Amino acid sequence: QVQLVESGGGLVQPGGSLRLSCAASGFTFSEYVLAWVRQAPGKGLEWVSSIYRDGTLADSVKGRFTISRDNAKNIIYLQMKTLKYEDTAVYFCTKVITESRSSLMPFYDYWGQGTQVTVSS
């Protein structure tokens, strides 16, 4: 059974840093694109970053966030630096459906429970 478990969220001041982790199980980890998607309070879902062999980032976080993966440990990370108020959201780890991974609108078949990131002074 596929499982995605996020951790690392918390309360941080503007300009601070956090590292999110997503521990995956139940599938051949290295064969799939994984992504971070976030939902701010009262807002819709926003794609943040994806990684297969290489990582890609949304313009809103480019230069501040870094995505990485450890295939030996079945973990993906999101290193977040220079955090802003608008980064406040629940961050979800998601598994990308392979057939949609090259699409401008990829689809996700499994989601983690989410981890809360709150940026506040």
Backbone as a printed PyTorch tensor [residue, N CA C, xyz], in Angstrom:
tensor([[[  0.8400,  -1.1720,   0.0000],
         [  0.0000,   0.0000,   0.0000],
         [  0.8900,   1.2420,   0.0000]],

        [[  0.5710,   2.1730,  -0.8640],
         [  1.3460,   3.4000,  -0.9640],
         [  1.0970,   4.2730,   0.2530]],

        [[  2.1840,   4.7640,   0.8260],
         [  2.0950,   5.7080,   1.9250],
         [  3.0910,   6.8360,   1.7120]],

        [[  2.6520,   8.0330,   2.0180],
         [  3.4870,   9.2210,   1.9740],
         [  3.2790,   9.9650,   3.2850]],

        [[  4.3440,  10.1770,   4.0220],
         [  4.2400,  10.7890,   5.3390],
         [  5.1560,  11.9920,   5.4150]],

        [[  4.5560,  13.1700,   5.5240],
         [  5.3200,  14.4080,   5.6130],
         [  5.6900,  14.7170,   7.0570]],

        [[  6.7800,  15.4390,   7.2190],
         [  7.1840,  15.9240,   8.5220],
         [  8.0600,  17.1560,   8.3320]],

        [[  8.2960,  17.8720,   9.4150],
         [  9.2080,  18.9980,   9.3810],
         [  8.5660,  20.3620,   9.4040]],

        [[  7.2500,  20.4170,   9.3240],
         [  6.5740,  21.6950,   9.3690],
         [  6.6180,  22.3040,  10.7560]],

        [[  6.2100,  23.5490,  10.8400],
         [  6.2040,  24.2320,  12.1160],
         [  6.0570,  25.7230,  11.9500]],

        [[  6.2820,  26.4300,  13.0380],
         [  6.1960,  27.8830,  13.0720],
         [  7.5860,  28.4790,  12.8820]],

        [[  7.6920,  29.4160,  11.9730],
         [  8.9780,  30.0350,  11.6860],
         [  8.7700,  31.5160,  11.3860]],

        [[  9.7570,  32.3240,  11.7180],
         [  9.6880,  33.7530,  11.4390],
         [ 10.0140,  34.0420,   9.9830]],

        [[  9.5100,  35.1580,   9.4640],
         [  9.8820,  35.5390,   8.1020],
         [ 11.4000,  35.5930,   7.9490]],

        [[ 11.8780,  35.0760,   6.8370],
         [ 13.3050,  35.0040,   6.6010],
         [ 13.9510,  33.7390,   7.1260]],

        [[ 13.2090,  32.9610,   7.8740],
         [ 13.7380,  31.7300,   8.4400],
         [ 13.7090,  30.5700,   7.4680]],

        [[ 14.1100,  29.4170,   7.9680],
         [ 14.2220,  28.2210,   7.1390],
         [ 13.5620,  27.0230,   7.7980]],

        [[ 13.0960,  26.1160,   6.9710],
         [ 12.5850,  24.8230,   7.4020],
         [ 12.9360,  23.7970,   6.3450]],

        [[ 13.0790,  22.5610,   6.7590],
         [ 13.2410,  21.4660,   5.8180],
         [ 12.1290,  20.4560,   6.0210]],

        [[ 11.3440,  20.2580,   4.9830],
         [ 10.2890,  19.2680,   5.0120],
         [ 10.8010,  17.9420,   4.4750]],

        [[ 10.2890,  16.8670,   5.0330],
         [ 10.6340,  15.5350,   4.5740],
         [  9.3670,  14.7760,   4.2250]],

        [[  9.4830,  13.8640,   3.2850],
         [  8.3900,  12.9740,   2.9290],
         [  8.9470,  11.5710,   2.8140]],

        [[  8.5210,  10.7000,   3.7040],
         [  8.9350,   9.3090,   3.6800],
         [  7.9170,   8.4970,   2.9010]],

        [[  8.3820,   7.7870,   1.8910],
         [  7.5010,   7.0540,   0.9880],
         [  7.6880,   5.5490,   1.1360]],

        [[  6.6180,   4.8190,   0.8850],
         [  6.6760,   3.3660,   0.9080],
         [  5.5580,   2.7960,   0.0440]],

        [[  5.6840,   1.5250,  -0.3180],
         [  4.6370,   0.8440,  -1.0510],
         [  4.7580,   0.9040,  -2.5580]],

        [[  5.8380,   1.4500,  -3.0710],
         [  6.0710,   1.5000,  -4.5090],
         [  7.5600,   1.6370,  -4.7730]],

        [[  7.9380,   1.4310,  -6.0250],
         [  9.3440,   1.5470,  -6.3990],
         [  9.6900,   3.0220,  -6.5130]],

        [[ 10.2010,   3.5420,  -5.4480],
         [ 10.3670,   4.9770,  -5.2550],
         [ 11.0950,   5.6710,  -6.4030]],

        [[ 12.2110,   5.1230,  -6.8210],
         [ 13.0580,   5.7840,  -7.8070],
         [ 12.4290,   5.8990,  -9.1930]],

        [[ 11.3680,   5.1660,  -9.4540],
         [ 10.7380,   5.1640, -10.7680],
         [  9.6830,   6.2460, -10.9430]],

        [[  9.4100,   6.9960,  -9.9010],
         [  8.3000,   7.9330,  -9.9590],
         [  8.7130,   9.3670,  -9.6770]],

        [[  8.0130,  10.2680, -10.3390],
         [  8.0960,  11.6810, -10.0080],
         [  7.2920,  11.9200,  -8.7370]],

        [[  7.8680,  12.6550,  -7.8240],
         [  7.1420,  13.0930,  -6.6460],
         [  7.1030,  14.6150,  -6.6160]],

        [[  6.1100,  15.1420,  -5.9540],
         [  5.8970,  16.5760,  -5.9780],
         [  5.4550,  17.0980,  -4.6210]],

        [[  5.7100,  18.3610,  -4.4120],
         [  5.1690,  19.0920,  -3.2730],
         [  4.0830,  20.0330,  -3.7790]],

        [[  2.9350,  19.9690,  -3.1340],
         [  1.8060,  20.8290,  -3.4420],
         [  1.3600,  21.4590,  -2.1370]],

        [[  0.9880,  22.7190,  -2.1610],
         [  0.5930,  23.3700,  -0.9210],
         [ -0.7800,  24.0190,  -1.0440]],

        [[ -1.4020,  24.2200,   0.1100],
         [ -2.6910,  24.8810,   0.1740],
         [ -2.6580,  25.9020,   1.2970]],

        [[ -2.6950,  27.1640,   0.9280],
         [ -2.7370,  28.2460,   1.8940],
         [ -4.1460,  28.3810,   2.4480]],

        [[ -4.2910,  28.9930,   3.6260],
         [ -5.6230,  29.1560,   4.2150],
         [ -6.5930,  29.8470,   3.2650]],

        [[ -7.7250,  29.2130,   3.0160],
         [ -8.7410,  29.7770,   2.1510],
         [ -8.4120,  29.7790,   0.6750]],

        [[ -7.3200,  29.1450,   0.3010],
         [ -6.8850,  29.1300,  -1.0920],
         [ -6.9450,  27.7280,  -1.6770]],

        [[ -6.7530,  27.6540,  -2.9710],
         [ -6.7110,  26.3750,  -3.6500],
         [ -5.3250,  25.7500,  -3.6020]],

        [[ -5.2090,  24.6290,  -4.2410],
         [ -3.9370,  23.9250,  -4.2880],
         [ -2.9690,  24.6210,  -5.2350]],

        [[ -1.7230,  24.6850,  -4.8310],
         [ -0.6720,  25.3030,  -5.6340],
         [  0.5090,  24.3490,  -5.7330]],

        [[  0.8980,  24.0190,  -6.9490],
         [  2.0870,  23.2180,  -7.1540],
         [  3.3230,  24.0030,  -6.7490]],

        [[  4.2040,  23.3630,  -6.0190],
         [  5.4180,  24.0090,  -5.5280],
         [  6.6520,  23.4840,  -6.2420]],

        [[  6.7820,  22.1650,  -6.2980],
         [  8.0100,  21.5860,  -6.8300],
         [  7.8110,  20.1240,  -7.1600]],

        [[  8.5700,  19.6310,  -8.1310],
         [  8.5680,  18.2210,  -8.4990],
         [  9.9880,  17.7500,  -8.7210]],

        [[ 10.1730,  16.4500,  -8.5920],
         [ 11.4980,  15.8920,  -8.8500],
         [ 11.3910,  14.4830,  -9.4060]],

        [[ 12.1690,  14.2390, -10.4270],
         [ 12.4070,  12.9020, -10.9260],
         [ 13.9290,  12.7230, -10.8390]],

        [[ 14.6190,  12.8530, -11.9450],
         [ 16.0800,  12.9330, -11.8710],
         [ 16.5140,  14.3590, -11.5450]],

        [[ 15.7870,  15.3010, -12.1000],
         [ 16.0270,  16.7050, -11.8440],
         [ 14.8170,  17.3090, -11.1550]],

        [[ 15.0370,  18.4010, -10.4590],
         [ 13.9580,  19.0830,  -9.7850],
         [ 13.5030,  20.3160, -10.5330]],

        [[ 12.2370,  20.6440, -10.3720],
         [ 11.6880,  21.8730, -10.9220],
         [ 10.9450,  22.6020,  -9.8130]],

        [[ 10.8960,  23.9180,  -9.9200],
         [ 10.2990,  24.7470,  -8.8810],
         [  9.3510,  25.7670,  -9.4810]],

        [[  8.3060,  26.0780,  -8.7410],
         [  7.4270,  27.1650,  -9.1250],
         [  8.1750,  28.4890,  -9.0350]],

        [[  7.7780,  29.4330,  -9.8780],
         [  8.4470,  30.7320,  -9.8770],
         [  8.3910,  31.4150,  -8.5130]],

        [[  7.3230,  31.1840,  -7.7750],
         [  7.1410,  31.8400,  -6.4960],
         [  8.1530,  31.4100,  -5.4360]],

        [[  8.7660,  30.2540,  -5.6330],
         [  9.7220,  29.7500,  -4.6510],
         [ 11.1160,  29.5600,  -5.2210]],

        [[ 11.2720,  29.7570,  -6.5130],
         [ 12.5620,  29.5740,  -7.1600],
         [ 13.6030,  30.5130,  -6.5520]],

        [[ 14.7620,  29.9610,  -6.2540],
         [ 15.8120,  30.7330,  -5.6180],
         [ 15.7770,  30.6700,  -4.1090]],

        [[ 14.6710,  30.1980,  -3.5490],
         [ 14.5380,  30.1000,  -2.1020],
         [ 14.3970,  28.6530,  -1.6340]],

        [[ 13.7060,  27.8440,  -2.4180],
         [ 13.4610,  26.4470,  -2.0650],
         [ 14.3350,  25.5330,  -2.9080]],

        [[ 14.6310,  24.3730,  -2.3670],
         [ 15.3600,  23.3400,  -3.0860],
         [ 14.7010,  21.9960,  -2.8360]],

        [[ 14.4490,  21.2540,  -3.9020],
         [ 13.9000,  19.9130,  -3.7650],
         [ 15.0120,  18.9020,  -4.0060]],

        [[ 14.9730,  17.8100,  -3.2710],
         [ 15.9530,  16.7560,  -3.4440],
         [ 15.3300,  15.4230,  -3.0620]],

        [[ 16.0060,  14.3470,  -3.4170],
         [ 15.5070,  13.0280,  -3.0540],
         [ 16.6630,  12.1120,  -2.7000]],

        [[ 16.3780,  11.1820,  -1.8200],
         [ 17.3280,  10.1530,  -1.4350],
         [ 16.6700,   8.8200,  -1.7550]],

        [[ 17.0270,   8.2410,  -2.8950],
         [ 16.3840,   7.0130,  -3.3360],
         [ 16.7330,   5.8110,  -2.4570]],

        [[ 17.8690,   5.8710,  -1.7830],
         [ 18.2450,   4.7910,  -0.8810],
         [ 17.3610,   4.7560,   0.3550]],

        [[ 16.8580,   5.9250,   0.7490],
         [ 16.0200,   6.0290,   1.9370],
         [ 14.5460,   6.2310,   1.6160]],

        [[ 14.2130,   6.3660,   0.3430],
         [ 12.8340,   6.6240,  -0.0840],
         [ 12.2760,   7.8920,   0.5560]],

        [[ 13.0520,   8.9460,   0.4910],
         [ 12.6590,  10.2170,   1.0800],
         [ 12.8770,  11.3390,   0.0820]],

        [[ 11.9290,  12.2570,   0.0040],
         [ 12.1540,  13.5110,  -0.6940],
         [ 12.1410,  14.6390,   0.3290]],

        [[ 12.8480,  15.7020,  -0.0160],
         [ 12.9810,  16.8360,   0.8750],
         [ 12.5870,  18.1130,   0.1630]],

        [[ 12.1600,  19.0730,   0.9490],
         [ 11.9750,  20.4230,   0.4610],
         [ 12.6600,  21.3540,   1.4410]],

        [[ 13.8240,  21.8550,   1.0480],
         [ 14.5460,  22.8170,   1.8670],
         [ 14.0080,  24.2090,   1.5500]],

        [[ 13.4500,  24.8500,   2.5420],
         [ 12.8190,  26.1470,   2.3660],
         [ 13.6310,  27.2020,   3.1140]],

        [[ 14.0600,  28.2050,   2.3850],
         [ 14.8200,  29.3000,   2.9650],
         [ 14.1440,  30.6230,   2.6460]],

        [[ 14.5310,  31.6420,   3.3900],
         [ 13.9810,  32.9850,   3.2010],
         [ 12.4580,  32.9230,   3.1200]],

        [[ 11.8700,  32.2920,   4.1010],
         [ 10.4260,  32.0860,   4.0940],
         [  9.6680,  33.4010,   4.2200]],

        [[  8.5400,  33.4630,   3.5340],
         [  7.6860,  34.6410,   3.5030],
         [  6.3210,  34.3090,   4.0700]],

        [[  5.5680,  35.3530,   4.4450],
         [  4.2210,  35.1440,   4.9580],
         [  3.3830,  34.3090,   3.9950]],

        [[  3.5230,  34.5540,   2.7130],
         [  2.7280,  33.8570,   1.7180],
         [  3.0960,  32.3920,   1.5330]],

        [[  4.1590,  31.9490,   2.1910],
         [  4.5050,  30.5330,   2.1790],
         [  3.7000,  29.7380,   3.2010]],

        [[  2.9590,  30.4220,   4.0590],
         [  2.1210,  29.7480,   5.0420],
         [  1.0940,  28.8730,   4.3340]],

        [[  1.1180,  27.5880,   4.6340],
         [  0.2380,  26.6450,   3.9620],
         [  0.4180,  25.2620,   4.5660]],

        [[ -0.4970,  24.3860,   4.2240],
         [ -0.2820,  22.9680,   4.4510],
         [  0.4490,  22.4320,   3.2300]],

        [[  1.5450,  21.7630,   3.4660],
         [  2.3570,  21.2280,   2.3830],
         [  2.1320,  19.7300,   2.2650]],

        [[  1.7470,  19.3000,   1.0750],
         [  1.4660,  17.9050,   0.8050],
         [  2.5470,  17.3020,  -0.0790]],

        [[  2.9380,  16.1000,   0.2460],
         [  3.7820,  15.2910,  -0.6140],
         [  2.8740,  14.4400,  -1.4960]],

        [[  3.1430,  14.4220,  -2.7980],
         [  2.2840,  13.6970,  -3.7210],
         [  3.0870,  12.8500,  -4.6940]],

        [[  2.4820,  11.7850,  -5.1480],
         [  3.0650,  10.8950,  -6.1420],
         [  2.4080,  11.1910,  -7.4850]],

        [[  3.2160,  11.4430,  -8.4890],
         [  2.7240,  11.8240,  -9.8020],
         [  2.4190,  10.5830, -10.6380]],

        [[  1.2640,  10.5800, -11.2890],
         [  0.9110,   9.5070, -12.2180],
         [  1.8530,   9.5810, -13.4060]],

        [[  2.5440,   8.5040, -13.6770],
         [  3.5910,   8.4770, -14.6800],
         [  3.1270,   8.9760, -16.0440]],

        [[  1.9600,   8.5540, -16.4780],
         [  1.4550,   8.9150, -17.7990],
         [  1.2040,  10.4100, -17.9590]],

        [[  1.1140,  11.1140, -16.8550],
         [  0.8340,  12.5420, -16.8990],
         [  2.0480,  13.3980, -16.5690]],

        [[  3.1710,  12.7950, -16.3170],
         [  4.3050,  13.5360, -15.7680],
         [  4.9050,  14.5630, -16.7160]],

        [[  4.7540,  14.3540, -18.0180],
         [  5.2650,  15.3120, -18.9880],
         [  4.2270,  16.3490, -19.3850]],

        [[  3.0520,  16.2600, -18.8160],
         [  1.9650,  17.1740, -19.1220],
         [  2.1350,  18.4940, -18.3770]],

        [[  1.5170,  19.5370, -18.9170],
         [  1.4710,  20.8090, -18.2100],
         [  0.5710,  20.7240, -16.9840]],

        [[ -0.2880,  19.7150, -16.9530],
         [ -1.1950,  19.4960, -15.8300],
         [ -1.0710,  18.0560, -15.3510]],

        [[ -0.0190,  17.7560, -14.6270],
         [  0.1430,  16.3910, -14.1200],
         [ -0.9200,  16.0560, -13.0870]],

        [[ -1.1430,  14.7730, -12.9210],
         [ -2.1170,  14.2990, -11.9520],
         [ -1.4140,  13.4990, -10.8700]],

        [[ -2.0120,  13.5030,  -9.7020],
         [ -1.4330,  12.8620,  -8.5320],
         [ -2.3610,  11.7650,  -8.0460]],

        [[ -1.8150,  10.5860,  -7.8110],
         [ -2.6650,   9.4870,  -7.3900],
         [ -2.6120,   9.1900,  -5.8960]],

        [[ -1.5930,   9.6690,  -5.2110],
         [ -1.5030,   9.4930,  -3.7720],
         [ -1.0010,  10.7620,  -3.1240]],

        [[ -1.5230,  11.0110,  -1.9430],
         [ -1.1970,  12.2130,  -1.1790],
         [ -0.8350,  11.8490,   0.2480]],

        [[  0.0900,  12.5750,   0.8170],
         [  0.3480,  12.4680,   2.2370],
         [ -0.6930,  13.2340,   3.0200]],

        [[ -0.5630,  13.2130,   4.3260],
         [ -1.5310,  13.8790,   5.1920],
         [ -1.3080,  15.3860,   5.2800]],

        [[ -0.1530,  15.8380,   4.8780],
         [  0.1870,  17.2470,   4.9210],
         [  0.9020,  17.6380,   6.1960]],

        [[  1.7280,  18.6620,   6.0950],
         [  2.3920,  19.2220,   7.2590],
         [  2.2580,  20.7400,   7.2090]],

        [[  1.9160,  21.3270,   8.3400],
         [  1.6200,  22.7520,   8.4040],
         [  2.8960,  23.5710,   8.5190]],

        [[  3.0140,  24.5570,   7.6550],
         [  4.0840,  25.5450,   7.7340],
         [  3.4320,  26.8950,   7.9920]],

        [[  3.8130,  27.5260,   9.0820],
         [  3.2770,  28.8330,   9.4190],
         [  4.4220,  29.8250,   9.5370]],

        [[  4.3750,  30.8630,   8.7280],
         [  5.3790,  31.9210,   8.7570],
         [  4.7380,  33.1300,   9.4230]],

        [[  5.2470,  33.4830,  10.5750],
         [  4.6440,  34.5510,  11.3610],
         [  5.6930,  35.2400,  12.2080]],

        [[  5.5290,  36.5400,  12.3710],
         [  6.4100,  37.3120,  13.2360],
         [  5.8240,  37.4800,  14.6220]]])
